CSV table of C-alpha atoms in Angstrom, one decimal:
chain,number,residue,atom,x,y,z
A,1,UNK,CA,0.0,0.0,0.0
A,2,UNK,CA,2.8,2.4,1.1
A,3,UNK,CA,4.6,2.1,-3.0
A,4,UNK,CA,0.9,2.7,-4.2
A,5,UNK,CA,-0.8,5.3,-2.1
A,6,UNK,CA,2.0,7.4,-0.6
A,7,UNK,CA,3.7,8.1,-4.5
A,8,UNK,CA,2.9,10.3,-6.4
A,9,UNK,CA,-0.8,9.9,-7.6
A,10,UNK,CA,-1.4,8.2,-11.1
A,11,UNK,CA,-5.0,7.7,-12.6
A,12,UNK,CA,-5.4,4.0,-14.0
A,13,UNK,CA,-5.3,4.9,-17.3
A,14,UNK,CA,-1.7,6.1,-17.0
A,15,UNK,CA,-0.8,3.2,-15.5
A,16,UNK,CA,-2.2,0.5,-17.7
A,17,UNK,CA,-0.8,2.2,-20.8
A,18,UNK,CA,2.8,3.8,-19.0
A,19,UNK,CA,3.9,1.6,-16.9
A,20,UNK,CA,6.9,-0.4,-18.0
A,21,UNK,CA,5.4,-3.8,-16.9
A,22,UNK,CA,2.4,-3.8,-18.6
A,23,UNK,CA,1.3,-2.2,-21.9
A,24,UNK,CA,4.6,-0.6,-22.8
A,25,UNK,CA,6.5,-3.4,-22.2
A,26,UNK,CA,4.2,-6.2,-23.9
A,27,UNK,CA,4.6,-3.8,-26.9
A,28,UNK,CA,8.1,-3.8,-26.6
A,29,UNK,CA,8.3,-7.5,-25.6
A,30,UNK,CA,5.9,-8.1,-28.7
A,31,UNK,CA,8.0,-6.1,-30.9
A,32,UNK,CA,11.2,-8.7,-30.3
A,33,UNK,CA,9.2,-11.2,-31.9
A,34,UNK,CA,8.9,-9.7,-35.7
A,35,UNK,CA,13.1,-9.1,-35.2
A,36,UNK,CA,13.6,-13.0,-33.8
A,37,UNK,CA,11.7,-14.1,-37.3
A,38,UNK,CA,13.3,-11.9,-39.2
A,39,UNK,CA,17.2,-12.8,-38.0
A,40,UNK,CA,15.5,-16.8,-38.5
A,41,UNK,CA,18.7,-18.4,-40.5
A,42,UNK,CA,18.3,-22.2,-41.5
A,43,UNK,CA,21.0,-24.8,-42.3
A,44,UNK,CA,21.2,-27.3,-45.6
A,45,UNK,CA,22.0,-30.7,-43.2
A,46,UNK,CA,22.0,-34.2,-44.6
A,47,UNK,CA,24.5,-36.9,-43.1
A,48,UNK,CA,27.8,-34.7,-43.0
A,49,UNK,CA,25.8,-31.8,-44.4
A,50,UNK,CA,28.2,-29.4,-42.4
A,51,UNK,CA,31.0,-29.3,-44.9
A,52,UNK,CA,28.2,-29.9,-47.9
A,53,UNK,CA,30.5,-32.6,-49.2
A,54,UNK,CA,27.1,-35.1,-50.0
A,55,UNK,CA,26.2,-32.0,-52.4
A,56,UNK,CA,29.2,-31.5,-54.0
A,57,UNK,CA,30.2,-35.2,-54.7
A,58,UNK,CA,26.1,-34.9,-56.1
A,59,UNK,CA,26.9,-32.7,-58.4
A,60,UNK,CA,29.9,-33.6,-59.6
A,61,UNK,CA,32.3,-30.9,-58.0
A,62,UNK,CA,30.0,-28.1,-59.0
A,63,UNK,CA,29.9,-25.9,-56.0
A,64,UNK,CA,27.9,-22.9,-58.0
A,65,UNK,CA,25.1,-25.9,-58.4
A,66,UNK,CA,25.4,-26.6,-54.6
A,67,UNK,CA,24.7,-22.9,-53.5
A,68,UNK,CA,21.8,-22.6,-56.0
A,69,UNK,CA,20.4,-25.6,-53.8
A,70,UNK,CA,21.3,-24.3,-50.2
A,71,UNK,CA,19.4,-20.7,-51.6
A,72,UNK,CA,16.1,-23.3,-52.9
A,73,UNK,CA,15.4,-24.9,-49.9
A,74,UNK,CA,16.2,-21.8,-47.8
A,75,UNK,CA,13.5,-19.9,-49.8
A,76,UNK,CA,11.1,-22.7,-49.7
A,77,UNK,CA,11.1,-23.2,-46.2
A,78,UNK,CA,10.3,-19.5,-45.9
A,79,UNK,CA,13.3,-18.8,-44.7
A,80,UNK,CA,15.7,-15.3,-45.9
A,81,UNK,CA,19.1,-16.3,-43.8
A,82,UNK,CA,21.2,-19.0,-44.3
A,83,UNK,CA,24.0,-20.1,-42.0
A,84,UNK,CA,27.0,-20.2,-44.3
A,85,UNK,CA,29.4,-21.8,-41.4
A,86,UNK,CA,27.8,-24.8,-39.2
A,87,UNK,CA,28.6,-28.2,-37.4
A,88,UNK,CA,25.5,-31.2,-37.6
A,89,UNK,CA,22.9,-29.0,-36.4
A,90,UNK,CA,22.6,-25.0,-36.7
A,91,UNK,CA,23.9,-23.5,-33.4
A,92,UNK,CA,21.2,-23.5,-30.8
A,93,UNK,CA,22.0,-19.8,-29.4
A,94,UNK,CA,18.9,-19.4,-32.1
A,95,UNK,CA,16.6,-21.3,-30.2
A,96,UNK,CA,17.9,-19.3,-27.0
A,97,UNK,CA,16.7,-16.3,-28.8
A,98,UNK,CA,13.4,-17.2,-30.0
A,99,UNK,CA,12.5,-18.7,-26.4
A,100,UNK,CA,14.1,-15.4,-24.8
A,101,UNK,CA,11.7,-13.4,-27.0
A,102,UNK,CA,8.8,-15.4,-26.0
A,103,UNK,CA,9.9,-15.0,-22.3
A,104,UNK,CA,9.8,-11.1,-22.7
A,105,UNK,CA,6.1,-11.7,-23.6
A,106,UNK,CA,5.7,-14.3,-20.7
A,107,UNK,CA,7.6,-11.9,-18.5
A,108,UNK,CA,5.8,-8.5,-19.0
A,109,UNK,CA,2.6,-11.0,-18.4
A,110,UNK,CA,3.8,-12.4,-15.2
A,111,UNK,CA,4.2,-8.6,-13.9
A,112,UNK,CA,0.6,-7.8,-15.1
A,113,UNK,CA,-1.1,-10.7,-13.0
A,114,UNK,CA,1.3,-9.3,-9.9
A,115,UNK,CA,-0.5,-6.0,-10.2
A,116,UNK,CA,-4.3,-7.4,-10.8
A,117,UNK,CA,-4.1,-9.9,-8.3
A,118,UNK,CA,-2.9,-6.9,-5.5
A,119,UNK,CA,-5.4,-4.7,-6.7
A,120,UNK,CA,-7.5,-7.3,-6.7
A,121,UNK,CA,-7.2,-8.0,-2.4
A,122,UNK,CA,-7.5,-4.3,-2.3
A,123,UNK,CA,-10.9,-4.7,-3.7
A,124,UNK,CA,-9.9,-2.1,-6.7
A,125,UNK,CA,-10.6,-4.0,-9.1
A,126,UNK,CA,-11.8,-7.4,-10.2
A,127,UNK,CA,-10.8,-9.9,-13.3
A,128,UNK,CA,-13.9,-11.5,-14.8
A,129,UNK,CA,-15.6,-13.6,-12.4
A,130,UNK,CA,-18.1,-16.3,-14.2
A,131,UNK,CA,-22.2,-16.2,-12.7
A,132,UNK,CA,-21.4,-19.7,-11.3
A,133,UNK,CA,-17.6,-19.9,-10.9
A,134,UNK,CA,-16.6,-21.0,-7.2
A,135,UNK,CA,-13.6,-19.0,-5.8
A,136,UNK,CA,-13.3,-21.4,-2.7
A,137,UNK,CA,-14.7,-25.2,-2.0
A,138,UNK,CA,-14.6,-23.9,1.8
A,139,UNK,CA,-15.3,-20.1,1.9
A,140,UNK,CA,-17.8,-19.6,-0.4
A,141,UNK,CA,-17.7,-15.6,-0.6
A,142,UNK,CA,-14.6,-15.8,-2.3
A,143,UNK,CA,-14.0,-14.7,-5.8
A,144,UNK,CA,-10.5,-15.5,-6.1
A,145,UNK,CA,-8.3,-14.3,-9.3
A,146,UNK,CA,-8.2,-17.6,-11.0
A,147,UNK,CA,-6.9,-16.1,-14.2
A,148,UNK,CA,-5.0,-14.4,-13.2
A,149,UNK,CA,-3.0,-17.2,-10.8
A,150,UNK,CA,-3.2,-19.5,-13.7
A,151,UNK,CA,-1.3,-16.9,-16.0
A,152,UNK,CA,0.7,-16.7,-13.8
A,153,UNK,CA,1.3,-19.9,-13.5
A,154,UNK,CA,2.2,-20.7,-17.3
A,155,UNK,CA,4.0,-17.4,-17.4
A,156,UNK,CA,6.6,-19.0,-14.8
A,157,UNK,CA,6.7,-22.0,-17.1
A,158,UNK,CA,7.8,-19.9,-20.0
A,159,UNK,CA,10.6,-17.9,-18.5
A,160,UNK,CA,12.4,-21.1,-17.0
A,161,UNK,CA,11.6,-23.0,-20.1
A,162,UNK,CA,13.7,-20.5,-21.7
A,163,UNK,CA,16.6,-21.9,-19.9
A,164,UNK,CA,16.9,-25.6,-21.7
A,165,UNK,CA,18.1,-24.2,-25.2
A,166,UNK,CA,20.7,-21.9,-23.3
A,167,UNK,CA,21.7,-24.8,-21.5
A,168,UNK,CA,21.8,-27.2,-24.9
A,169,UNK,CA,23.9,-24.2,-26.7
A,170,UNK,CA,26.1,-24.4,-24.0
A,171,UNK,CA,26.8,-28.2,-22.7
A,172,UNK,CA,26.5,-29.4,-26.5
A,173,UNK,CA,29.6,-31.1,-28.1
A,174,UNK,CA,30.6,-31.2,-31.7
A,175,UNK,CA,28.0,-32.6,-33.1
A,176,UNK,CA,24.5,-32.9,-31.6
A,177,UNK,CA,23.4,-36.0,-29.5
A,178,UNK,CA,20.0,-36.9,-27.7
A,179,UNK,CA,20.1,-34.9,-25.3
A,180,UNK,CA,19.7,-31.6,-27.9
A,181,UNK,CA,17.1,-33.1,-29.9
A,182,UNK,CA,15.0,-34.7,-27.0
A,183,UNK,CA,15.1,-31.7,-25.1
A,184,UNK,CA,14.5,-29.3,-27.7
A,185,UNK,CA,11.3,-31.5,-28.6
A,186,UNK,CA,9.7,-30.9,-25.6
A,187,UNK,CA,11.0,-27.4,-24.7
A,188,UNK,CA,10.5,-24.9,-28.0
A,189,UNK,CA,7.0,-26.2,-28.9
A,190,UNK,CA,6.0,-25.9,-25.2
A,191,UNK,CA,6.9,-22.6,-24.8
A,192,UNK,CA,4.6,-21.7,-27.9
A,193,UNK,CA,2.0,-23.9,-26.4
A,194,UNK,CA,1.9,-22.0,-23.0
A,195,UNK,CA,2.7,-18.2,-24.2
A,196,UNK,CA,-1.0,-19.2,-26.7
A,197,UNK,CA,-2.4,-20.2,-23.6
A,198,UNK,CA,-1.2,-17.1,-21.8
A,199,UNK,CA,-2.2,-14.2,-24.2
A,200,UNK,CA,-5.5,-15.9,-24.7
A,201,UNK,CA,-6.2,-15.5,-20.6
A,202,UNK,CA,-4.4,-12.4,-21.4
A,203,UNK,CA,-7.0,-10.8,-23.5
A,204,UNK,CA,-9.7,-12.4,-21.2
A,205,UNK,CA,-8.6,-10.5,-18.3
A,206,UNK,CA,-8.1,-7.4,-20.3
A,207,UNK,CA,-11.8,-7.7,-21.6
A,208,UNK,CA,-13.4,-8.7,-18.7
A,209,UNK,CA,-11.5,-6.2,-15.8
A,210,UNK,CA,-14.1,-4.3,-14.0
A,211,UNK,CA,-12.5,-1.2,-12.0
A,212,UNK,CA,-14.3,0.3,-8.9
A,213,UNK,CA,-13.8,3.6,-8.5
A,214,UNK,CA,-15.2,4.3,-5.2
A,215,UNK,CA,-13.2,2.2,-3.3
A,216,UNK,CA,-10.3,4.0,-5.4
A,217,UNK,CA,-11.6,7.4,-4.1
A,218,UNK,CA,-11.5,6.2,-1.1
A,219,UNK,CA,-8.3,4.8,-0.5
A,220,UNK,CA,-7.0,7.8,-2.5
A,221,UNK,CA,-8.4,10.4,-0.3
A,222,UNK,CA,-7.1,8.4,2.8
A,223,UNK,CA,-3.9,9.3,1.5
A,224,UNK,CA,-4.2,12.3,0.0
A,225,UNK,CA,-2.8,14.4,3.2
A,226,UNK,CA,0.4,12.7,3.4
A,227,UNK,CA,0.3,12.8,-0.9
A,228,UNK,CA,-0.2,17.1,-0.3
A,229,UNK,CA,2.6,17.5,2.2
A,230,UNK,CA,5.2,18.4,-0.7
A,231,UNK,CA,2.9,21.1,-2.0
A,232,UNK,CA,2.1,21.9,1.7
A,233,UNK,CA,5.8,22.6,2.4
A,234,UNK,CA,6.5,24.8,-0.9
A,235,UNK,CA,3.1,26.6,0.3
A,236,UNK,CA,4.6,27.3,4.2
A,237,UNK,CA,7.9,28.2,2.5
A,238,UNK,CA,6.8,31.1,0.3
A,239,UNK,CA,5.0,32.3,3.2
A,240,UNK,CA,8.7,32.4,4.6
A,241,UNK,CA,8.3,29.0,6.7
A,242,UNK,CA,12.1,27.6,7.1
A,243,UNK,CA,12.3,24.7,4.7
A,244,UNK,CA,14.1,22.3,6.8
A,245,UNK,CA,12.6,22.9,10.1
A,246,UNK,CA,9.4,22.2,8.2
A,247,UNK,CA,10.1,19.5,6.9
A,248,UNK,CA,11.3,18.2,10.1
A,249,UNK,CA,7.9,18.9,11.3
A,250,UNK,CA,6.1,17.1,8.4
A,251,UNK,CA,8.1,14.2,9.2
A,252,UNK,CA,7.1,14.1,12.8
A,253,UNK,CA,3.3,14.9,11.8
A,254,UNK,CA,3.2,12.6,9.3
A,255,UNK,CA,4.6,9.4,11.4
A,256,UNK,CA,2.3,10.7,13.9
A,257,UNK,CA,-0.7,10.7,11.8
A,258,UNK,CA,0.5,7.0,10.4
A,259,UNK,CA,0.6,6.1,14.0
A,260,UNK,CA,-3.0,6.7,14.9
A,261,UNK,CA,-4.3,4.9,11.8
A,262,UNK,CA,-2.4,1.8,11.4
A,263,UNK,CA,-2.6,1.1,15.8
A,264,UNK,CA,-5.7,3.3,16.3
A,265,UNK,CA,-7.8,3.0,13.1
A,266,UNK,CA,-8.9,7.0,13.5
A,267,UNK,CA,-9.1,8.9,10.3
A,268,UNK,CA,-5.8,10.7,9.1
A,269,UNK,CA,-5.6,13.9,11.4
A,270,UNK,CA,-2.3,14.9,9.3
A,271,UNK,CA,-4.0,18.3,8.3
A,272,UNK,CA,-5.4,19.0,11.6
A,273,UNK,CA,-1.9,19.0,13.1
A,274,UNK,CA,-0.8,20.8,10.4
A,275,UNK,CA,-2.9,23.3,11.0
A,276,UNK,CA,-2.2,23.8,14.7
A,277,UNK,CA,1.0,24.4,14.1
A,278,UNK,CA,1.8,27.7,14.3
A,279,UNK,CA,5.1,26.9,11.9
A,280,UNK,CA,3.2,26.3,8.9
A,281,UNK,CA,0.9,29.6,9.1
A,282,UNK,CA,-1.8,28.0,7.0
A,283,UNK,CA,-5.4,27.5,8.1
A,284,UNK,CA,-7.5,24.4,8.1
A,285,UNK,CA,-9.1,25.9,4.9
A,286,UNK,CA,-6.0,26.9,3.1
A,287,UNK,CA,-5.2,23.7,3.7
A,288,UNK,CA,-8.2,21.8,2.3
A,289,UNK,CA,-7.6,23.6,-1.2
A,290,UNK,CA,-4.1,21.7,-1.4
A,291,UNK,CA,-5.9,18.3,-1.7
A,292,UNK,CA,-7.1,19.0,-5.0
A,293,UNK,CA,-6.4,15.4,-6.8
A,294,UNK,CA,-5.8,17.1,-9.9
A,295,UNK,CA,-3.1,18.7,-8.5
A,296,UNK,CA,-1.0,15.5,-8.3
A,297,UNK,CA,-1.6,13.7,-11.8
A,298,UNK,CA,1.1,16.0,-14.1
A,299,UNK,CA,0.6,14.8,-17.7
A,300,UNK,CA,-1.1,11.6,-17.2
A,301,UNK,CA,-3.9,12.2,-19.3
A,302,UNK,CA,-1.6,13.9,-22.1
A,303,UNK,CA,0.9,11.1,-21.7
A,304,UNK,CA,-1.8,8.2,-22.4
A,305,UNK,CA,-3.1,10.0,-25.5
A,306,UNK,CA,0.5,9.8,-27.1
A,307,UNK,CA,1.2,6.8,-25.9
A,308,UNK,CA,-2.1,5.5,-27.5
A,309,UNK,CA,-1.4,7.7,-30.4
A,310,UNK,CA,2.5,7.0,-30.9
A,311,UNK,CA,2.6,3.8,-29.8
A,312,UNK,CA,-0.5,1.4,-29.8
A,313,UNK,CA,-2.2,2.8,-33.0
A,314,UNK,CA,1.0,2.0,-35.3
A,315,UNK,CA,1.1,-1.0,-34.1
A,316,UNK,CA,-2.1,-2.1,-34.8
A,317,UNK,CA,-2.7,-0.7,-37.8
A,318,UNK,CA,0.5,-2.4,-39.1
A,319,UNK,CA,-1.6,-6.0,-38.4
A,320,UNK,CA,-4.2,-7.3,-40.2
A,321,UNK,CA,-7.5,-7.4,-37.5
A,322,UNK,CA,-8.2,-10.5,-36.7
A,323,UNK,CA,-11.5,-12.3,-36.4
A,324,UNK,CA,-13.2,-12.4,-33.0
A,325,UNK,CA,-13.3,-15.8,-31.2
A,326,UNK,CA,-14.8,-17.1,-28.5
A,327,UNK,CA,-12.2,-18.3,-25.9
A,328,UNK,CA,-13.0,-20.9,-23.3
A,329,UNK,CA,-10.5,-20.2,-20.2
């Protein structure tokens, strides 16, 4: 609570779209993906395909004939790159790098469910909850984030799955043996397998996340007073308050005012002592017009209209859409 409420106010637009963990860093995690296909290279392997000597003995010594049929099966596969240097198998650093840029996307999601799932237990907001889904076998009130924890869940299983081809790249000998291929049979189509799995619960939560703003105002406006005491102390000081002392004095107010809350449960008196002192030379009144909400969101709103408008629009216009389906999660 103390990270959330007691920075700097943000509205929940500006964080969904700003904050690095969740639409700004999908995009970017997302954007690694087109640059992973693109730098895709493929390898001409048959029996001791590394040196091409099959090939060339094939075509009897012609090595312009042998490059003509390395650049035909590299187009057909769909494939621009070739590696022109390789041992049995192409190296698998390649496979480290297409699982690493499907554990950005896993990553950035893993971070997402973090956030939903606190904000969740704060009763802020709620992931999609089903008419019949059961949150608990035992407490039936509950509406736990099942989603979210099963995201979560696969997420994890990405971002260590990304380890086996790092692993293979670096334990692998000459030439490959069982334990490259058996591994990398399970591991790369897995890790496609899950990160489906976790951007279709993905755009489930997304769809379905129901925000309540009155239990935001209200947790807001229980902090507000200790969110004000920066504008409160530039206010004292131009009134010719001594900076330091007063900020010695918000300190001691403010800790005070925690006190009473947290070991108490009063209501925040921070303004009221505030106000009594005689340090400050602001009324209860002058005050109350510092705790304007407003006054503590900066650009926010501009900043989520250019992200929108520099960054998510591009993006999506550069896609085909895609035709709606109905995901069972």
């Amino acid at each position: 609570t103390e990270d959330i409420y007691e920075a700097q106010e943000k509205y929940y637009s500006a964080k969904t779209a700003l904050d690095n963990e969740w639409y700004s860093a999908e995009i970017a995690a997302l954007e690694d993906i087109p640059r992973s296909i693109e730098d895709l290279k493929t390898a001409m392997e048959l029996a001791l395909g590394e040196y091409q000597a099959s090939f060339l003995e094939l075509f009897g010594g012609d090595a312009c004939k042998v490059k003509e049929l390395d650049n035909m099966i590299t187009g057909k596969m769909g494939f621009k790159k070739t590696f022109s240097v390789t041992g049995q198998t192409y190296p698998r650093k390649q496979d480290y790098r297409i699982l690493t840029a499907v554990a950005g996307i896993a990553q950035s999601a893993h971070k997402f469910t973090n956030d939903i799932r606190l904000l969740q237990s704060f009763g802020e907001i709620c992931e999609p909850f089903g008419g019949k889904q059961v949150g608990s076998s035992a407490m039936a009130y509950k509406q736990n984030p099942m989603r979210s924890e099963r995201m979560a869940s696969l997420a994890r299983y990405i971002m260590t799955d990304a380890l086996n081809p790092v692993l293979t790249a670096a334990n692998q000998w000459f030439e490959r043996t069982l334990d490259d291929s058996a591994n990398k049979r399970i591991s790369v189509p897995e890790a496609f397998l899950a990160a489906d799995a976790v951007l279709m619960l993905y755009q489930n939560i997304s769809r379905g996340l129901v925000v309540y703003p009155k239990v935001i105002e209200a947790h807001l406006q229980a902090e507000l007073p200790f969110m004000a005491t920066e504008n409160i102390l530039m206010e004292a000081v131009r009134r010719g308050g001594d900076r330091q002392e007063l900020h010695e004095k918000i300190r001691r107010h403010s800790v005070a005012a925690s006190r009473e809350v947290k070991e108490n449960g009063r209501p925040n008196d921070l303004l009221q002592r505030i106000a009594a002192d005689p340090a400050f030379n602001l009324s209860q009144d002058q005050l109350s017009q510092l705790l304007d909400s407003s006054l503590y969101i900066g650009r926010a709103p501009e900043q989520v209209a250019e992200f929108l408008n520099q960054s998510v629009d591009p993006l999506l216009a550069a896609e085909p859409p895609l035709p709606e389906e109905s995901l069972k999660v």
